[in-house]
Coordinates of C-alpha atoms in Angstrom, one line a residue:
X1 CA -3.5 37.4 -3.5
X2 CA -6.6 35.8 -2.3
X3 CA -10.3 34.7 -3.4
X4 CA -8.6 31.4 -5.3
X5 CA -10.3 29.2 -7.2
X6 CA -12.1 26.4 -6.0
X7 CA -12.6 22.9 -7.8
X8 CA -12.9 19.3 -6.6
X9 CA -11.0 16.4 -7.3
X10 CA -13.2 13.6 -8.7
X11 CA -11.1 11.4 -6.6
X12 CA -14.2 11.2 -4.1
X13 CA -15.8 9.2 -6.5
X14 CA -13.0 7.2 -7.4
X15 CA -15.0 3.9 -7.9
X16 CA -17.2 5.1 -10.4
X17 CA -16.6 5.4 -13.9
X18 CA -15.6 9.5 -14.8
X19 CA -18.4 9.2 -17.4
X20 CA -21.1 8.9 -14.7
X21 CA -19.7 11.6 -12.1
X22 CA -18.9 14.6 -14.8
X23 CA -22.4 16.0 -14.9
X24 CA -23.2 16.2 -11.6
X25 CA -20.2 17.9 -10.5
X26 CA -21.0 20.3 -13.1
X27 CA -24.4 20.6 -12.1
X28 CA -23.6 21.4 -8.6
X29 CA -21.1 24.9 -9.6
X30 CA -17.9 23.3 -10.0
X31 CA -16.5 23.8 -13.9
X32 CA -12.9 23.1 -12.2
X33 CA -11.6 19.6 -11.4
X34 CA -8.5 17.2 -10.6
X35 CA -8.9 13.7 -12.4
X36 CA -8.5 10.6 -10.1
X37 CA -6.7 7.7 -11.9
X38 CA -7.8 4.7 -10.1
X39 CA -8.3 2.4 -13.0
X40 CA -12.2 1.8 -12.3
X41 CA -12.5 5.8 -12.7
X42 CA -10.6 6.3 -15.6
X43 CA -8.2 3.8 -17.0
X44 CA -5.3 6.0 -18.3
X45 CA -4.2 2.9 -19.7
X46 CA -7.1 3.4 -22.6
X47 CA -6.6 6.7 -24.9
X48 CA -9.8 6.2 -26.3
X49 CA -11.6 6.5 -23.4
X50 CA -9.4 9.6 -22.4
X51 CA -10.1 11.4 -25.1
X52 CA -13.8 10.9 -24.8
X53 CA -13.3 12.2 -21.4
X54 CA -11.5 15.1 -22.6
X55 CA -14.3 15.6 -24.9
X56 CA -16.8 15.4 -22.3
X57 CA -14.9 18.1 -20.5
X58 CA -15.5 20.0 -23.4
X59 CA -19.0 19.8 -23.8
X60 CA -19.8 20.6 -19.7
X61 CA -17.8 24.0 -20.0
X62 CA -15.3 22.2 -17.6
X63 CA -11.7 22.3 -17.3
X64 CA -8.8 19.8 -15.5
X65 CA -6.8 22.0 -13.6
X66 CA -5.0 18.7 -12.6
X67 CA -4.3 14.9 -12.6
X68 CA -3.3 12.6 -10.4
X69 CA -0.7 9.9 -10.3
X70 CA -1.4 6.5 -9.9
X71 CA 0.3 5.5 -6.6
X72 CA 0.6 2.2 -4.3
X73 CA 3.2 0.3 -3.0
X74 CA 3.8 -1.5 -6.3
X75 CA 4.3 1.8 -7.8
X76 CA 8.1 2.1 -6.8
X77 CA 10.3 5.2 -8.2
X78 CA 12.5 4.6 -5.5
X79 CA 13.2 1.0 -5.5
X80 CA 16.8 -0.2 -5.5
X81 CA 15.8 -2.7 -7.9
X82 CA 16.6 -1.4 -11.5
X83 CA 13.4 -3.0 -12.8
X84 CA 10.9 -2.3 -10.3
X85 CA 11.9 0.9 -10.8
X86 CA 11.9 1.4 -14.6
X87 CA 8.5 -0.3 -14.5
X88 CA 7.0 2.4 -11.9
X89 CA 8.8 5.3 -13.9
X90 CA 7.4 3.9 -17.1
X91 CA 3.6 3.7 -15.5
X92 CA 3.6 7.4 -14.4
X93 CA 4.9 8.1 -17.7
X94 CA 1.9 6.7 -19.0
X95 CA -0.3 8.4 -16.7
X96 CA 1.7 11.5 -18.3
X97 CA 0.9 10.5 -21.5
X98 CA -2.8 10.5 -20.7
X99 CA -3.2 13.4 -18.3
X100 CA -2.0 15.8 -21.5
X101 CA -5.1 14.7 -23.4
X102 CA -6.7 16.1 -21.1
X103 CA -4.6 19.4 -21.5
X104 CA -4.1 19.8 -17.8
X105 CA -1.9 22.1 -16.0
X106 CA -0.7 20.1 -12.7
X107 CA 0.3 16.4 -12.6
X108 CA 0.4 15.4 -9.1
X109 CA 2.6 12.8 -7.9
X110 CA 3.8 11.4 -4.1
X111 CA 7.0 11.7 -4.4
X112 CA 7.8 8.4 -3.4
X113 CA 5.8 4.5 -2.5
X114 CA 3.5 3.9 0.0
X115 CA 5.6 2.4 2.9
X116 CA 4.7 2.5 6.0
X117 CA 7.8 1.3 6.9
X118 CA 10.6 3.5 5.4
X119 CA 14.0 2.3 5.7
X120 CA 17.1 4.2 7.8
X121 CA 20.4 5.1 7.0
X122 CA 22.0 4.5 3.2
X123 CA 18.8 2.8 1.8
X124 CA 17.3 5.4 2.8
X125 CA 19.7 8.1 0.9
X126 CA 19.7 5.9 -2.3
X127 CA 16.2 6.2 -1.8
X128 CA 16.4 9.9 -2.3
X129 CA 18.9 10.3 -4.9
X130 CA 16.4 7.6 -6.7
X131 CA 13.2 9.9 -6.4
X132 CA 15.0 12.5 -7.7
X133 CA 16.0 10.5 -10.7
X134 CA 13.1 9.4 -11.4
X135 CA 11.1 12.3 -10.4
X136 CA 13.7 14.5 -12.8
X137 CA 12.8 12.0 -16.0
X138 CA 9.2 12.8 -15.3
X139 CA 9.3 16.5 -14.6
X140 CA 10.9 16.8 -17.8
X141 CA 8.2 14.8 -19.7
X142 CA 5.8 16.8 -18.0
X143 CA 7.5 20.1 -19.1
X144 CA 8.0 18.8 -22.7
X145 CA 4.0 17.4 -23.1
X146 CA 3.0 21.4 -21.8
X147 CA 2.1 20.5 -17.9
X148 CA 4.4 21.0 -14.6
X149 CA 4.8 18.1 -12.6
X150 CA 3.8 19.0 -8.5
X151 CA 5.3 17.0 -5.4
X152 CA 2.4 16.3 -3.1
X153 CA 3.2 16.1 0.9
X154 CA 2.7 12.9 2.0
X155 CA 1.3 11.4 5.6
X156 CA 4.1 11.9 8.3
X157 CA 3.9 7.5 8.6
X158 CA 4.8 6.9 5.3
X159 CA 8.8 7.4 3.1
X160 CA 9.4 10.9 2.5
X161 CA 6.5 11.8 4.8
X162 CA 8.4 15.3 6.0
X163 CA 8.6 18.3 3.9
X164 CA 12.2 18.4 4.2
X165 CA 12.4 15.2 1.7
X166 CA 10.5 17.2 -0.6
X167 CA 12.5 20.0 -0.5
X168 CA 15.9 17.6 -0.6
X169 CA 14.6 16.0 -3.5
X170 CA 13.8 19.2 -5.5
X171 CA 17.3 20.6 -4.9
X172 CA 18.8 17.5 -6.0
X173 CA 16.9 17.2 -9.7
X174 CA 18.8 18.6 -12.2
X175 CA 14.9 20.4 -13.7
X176 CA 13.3 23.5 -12.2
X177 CA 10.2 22.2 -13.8
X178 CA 8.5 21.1 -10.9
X179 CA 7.0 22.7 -7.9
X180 CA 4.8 21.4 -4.9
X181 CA 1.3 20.8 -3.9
X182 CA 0.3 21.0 -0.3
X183 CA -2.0 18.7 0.9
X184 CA -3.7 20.3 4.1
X185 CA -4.9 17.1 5.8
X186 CA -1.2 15.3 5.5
X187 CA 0.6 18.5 7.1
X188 CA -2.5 18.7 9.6
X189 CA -1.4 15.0 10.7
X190 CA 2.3 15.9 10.7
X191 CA 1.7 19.1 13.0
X192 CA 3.4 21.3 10.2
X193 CA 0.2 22.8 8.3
X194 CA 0.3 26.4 9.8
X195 CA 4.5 26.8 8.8
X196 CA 4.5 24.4 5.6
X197 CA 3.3 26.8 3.4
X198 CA 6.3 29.1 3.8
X199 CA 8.5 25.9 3.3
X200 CA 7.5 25.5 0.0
X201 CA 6.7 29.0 -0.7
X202 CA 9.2 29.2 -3.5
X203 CA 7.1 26.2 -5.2
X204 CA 3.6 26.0 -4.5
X205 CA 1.5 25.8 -7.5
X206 CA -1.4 24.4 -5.8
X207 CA -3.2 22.8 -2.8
X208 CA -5.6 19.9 -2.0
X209 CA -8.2 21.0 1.1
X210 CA -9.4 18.7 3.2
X211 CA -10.3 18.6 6.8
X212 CA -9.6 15.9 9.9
X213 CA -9.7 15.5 13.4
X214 CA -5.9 15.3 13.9
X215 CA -6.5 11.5 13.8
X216 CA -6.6 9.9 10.6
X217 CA -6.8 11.3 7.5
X218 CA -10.6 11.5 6.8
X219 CA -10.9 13.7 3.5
X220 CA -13.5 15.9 5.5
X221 CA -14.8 18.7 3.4
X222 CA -13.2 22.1 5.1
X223 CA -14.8 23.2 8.5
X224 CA -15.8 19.7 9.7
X225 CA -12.6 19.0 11.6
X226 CA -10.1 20.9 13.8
X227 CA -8.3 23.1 10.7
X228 CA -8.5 26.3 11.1
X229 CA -9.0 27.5 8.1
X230 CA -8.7 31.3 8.6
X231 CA -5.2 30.9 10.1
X232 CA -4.3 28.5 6.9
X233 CA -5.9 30.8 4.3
X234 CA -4.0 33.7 6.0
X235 CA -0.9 32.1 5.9
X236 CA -1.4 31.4 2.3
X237 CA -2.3 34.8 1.3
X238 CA 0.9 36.3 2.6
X239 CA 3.4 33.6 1.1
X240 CA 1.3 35.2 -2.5
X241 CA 0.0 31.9 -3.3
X242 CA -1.8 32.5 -6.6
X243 CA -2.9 28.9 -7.6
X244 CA -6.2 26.8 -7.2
X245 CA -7.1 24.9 -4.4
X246 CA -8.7 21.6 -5.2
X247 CA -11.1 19.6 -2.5
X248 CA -9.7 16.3 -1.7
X249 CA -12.9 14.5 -0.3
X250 CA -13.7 11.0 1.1
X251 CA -16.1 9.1 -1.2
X252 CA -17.4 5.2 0.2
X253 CA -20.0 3.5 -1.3
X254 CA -22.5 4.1 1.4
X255 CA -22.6 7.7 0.3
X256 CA -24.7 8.8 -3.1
X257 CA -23.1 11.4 -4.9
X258 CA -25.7 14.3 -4.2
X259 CA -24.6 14.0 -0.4
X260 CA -20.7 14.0 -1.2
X261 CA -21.2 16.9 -3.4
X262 CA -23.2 18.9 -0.5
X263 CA -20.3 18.5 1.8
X264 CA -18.2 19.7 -1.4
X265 CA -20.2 23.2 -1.7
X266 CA -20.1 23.6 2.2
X267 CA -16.5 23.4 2.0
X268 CA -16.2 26.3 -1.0
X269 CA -18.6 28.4 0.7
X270 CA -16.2 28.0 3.5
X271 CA -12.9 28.9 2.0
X272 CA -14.9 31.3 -0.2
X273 CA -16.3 33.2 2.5
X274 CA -12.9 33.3 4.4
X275 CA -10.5 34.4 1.2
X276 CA -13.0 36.7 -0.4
X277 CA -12.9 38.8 3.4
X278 CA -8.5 38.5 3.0
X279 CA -9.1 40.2 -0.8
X280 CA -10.9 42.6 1.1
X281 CA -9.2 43.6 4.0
X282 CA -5.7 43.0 2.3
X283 CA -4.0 46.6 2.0
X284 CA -3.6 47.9 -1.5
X285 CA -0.1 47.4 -2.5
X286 CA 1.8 50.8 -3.2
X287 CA 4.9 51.2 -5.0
X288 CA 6.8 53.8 -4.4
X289 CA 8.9 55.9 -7.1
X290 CA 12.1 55.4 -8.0
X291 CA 14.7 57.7 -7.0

């Protein structure tokens, strides 16, 4: 399977209301999009304003593939305090709540804060076996409001930065309604991008593209750093990856949204270029009679 989708998140605009950014993604050939929930975006907090998104949506010819969590270190599913936790589980939930109005297919969540300092030994477990708690509650909200709920990889610096957390925590939640998303520049800046794939063959439902130099993570659009996207897109096609991929891309406030969207078509035409040739050269799968 090859020649996926393409759509951007609007995540590159994230300090800009929604309502300003819609029609000129749609304007510039994407009709597919993942929904940033930074609060100056679209506060998920305000079902009003989410349906008149969702309306919006309607109107353009546009569709949410996916949304995004809220996440910062505030955001705690793992905390050992009761509390924090119930509060950060409760947030998402309302993030949920919103991301349905929307009717999107993918909820994407990190599976886990954003410390940059994770702890070691059995703080570290009860960590875990809290992520997957909290990460089974929301699955099966997810399930029940007609979405799946997607574990993004997360930087290598950060708590349950390796893929093997991800796949630890999915074997310990009681749901099989979740699955993964693989975000190309985290694994690219853990050295695990050209093997992660078939890690998380089993549960991939989708991927967020982005390029970097191996440094940071820059949100480059695809073919601007040192990926190599061929090899990647390879990979993908023989694990029989069959969902979208969704640009990540950096947005800063020095940079208008016609030049943030140019980078986002030379990153399509990119992948574009490189799965259409894999549909094509791909041998025709033949199967043979039964005996």
């Amino acid at each position: 399977m090859s020649d996926w989708p393409v759509g951007l998140s609007t995540g590159c605009f994230y300090r800009k209301s929604l309502f300003e950014c819609l029609e000129p993604i749609r304007h510039s050939g994407f009709s597919l999009i993942e929904v940033c929930s930074f609060p100056a975006h679209l506060d998920y907090h305000d079902q009003d304003a989410v349906r008149r998104a969702s309306g919006l949506l309607n109107d353009l010819g546009m569709e949410a593939y996916s949304f995004h969590a809220p996440f910062a270190e505030s955001i705690d599913i793992t905390s050992p305090d009761n509390g924090v936790r119930r509060h950060a589980v409760d947030e998402i939930l309302r993030a949920a709540e919103a991301a349905a109005l929307l009717q999107v297919g993918h909820f994407v969540i990190h599976p886990g804060p954003e410390h940059s300092d994770p702890p070691a030994g059995e703080e570290r477990f009860r960590r875990l076996e809290h992520a997957a708690a909290s990460l089974n509650e929301i699955a099966g909200r997810c399930h029940d409001l007609g979405m799946s709920c997607v574990l993004e990889n997360k930087l290598p610096h950060l708590m349950f930065g390796d893929t093997r957390d991800i796949l630890w925590i999915l074997g310990a939640m009681r749901t099989i309604h979740a699955g993964t998303c693989l975000d190309t520049g985290h694994a690219w800046l853990a050295g695990d991008l050209y093997h992660v794939m078939h890690k998380l063959s089993g549960h991939l439902r989708m991927v967020h593209a982005s390029d970097n130099s191996g440094n940071t993570d820059d949100h480059l659009p695809p073919g601007e750093g040192r990926i190599d996207w061929s090899k990647f897109l390879g990979g993908l096609s023989e694990v029989g990856f069959r969902g979208s991929i969704i640009l990540e891309l950096a947005g800063h406030n020095d940079t208008d949204i016609d030049s943030i969207l140019a980078g986002a078509r030379r990153g399509r035409s990119l992948l574009r270029s490189i799965s259409r040739g894999l549909a094509v050269t791909a041998p025709p799968t033949v199967r043979m009679p039964r005996q």
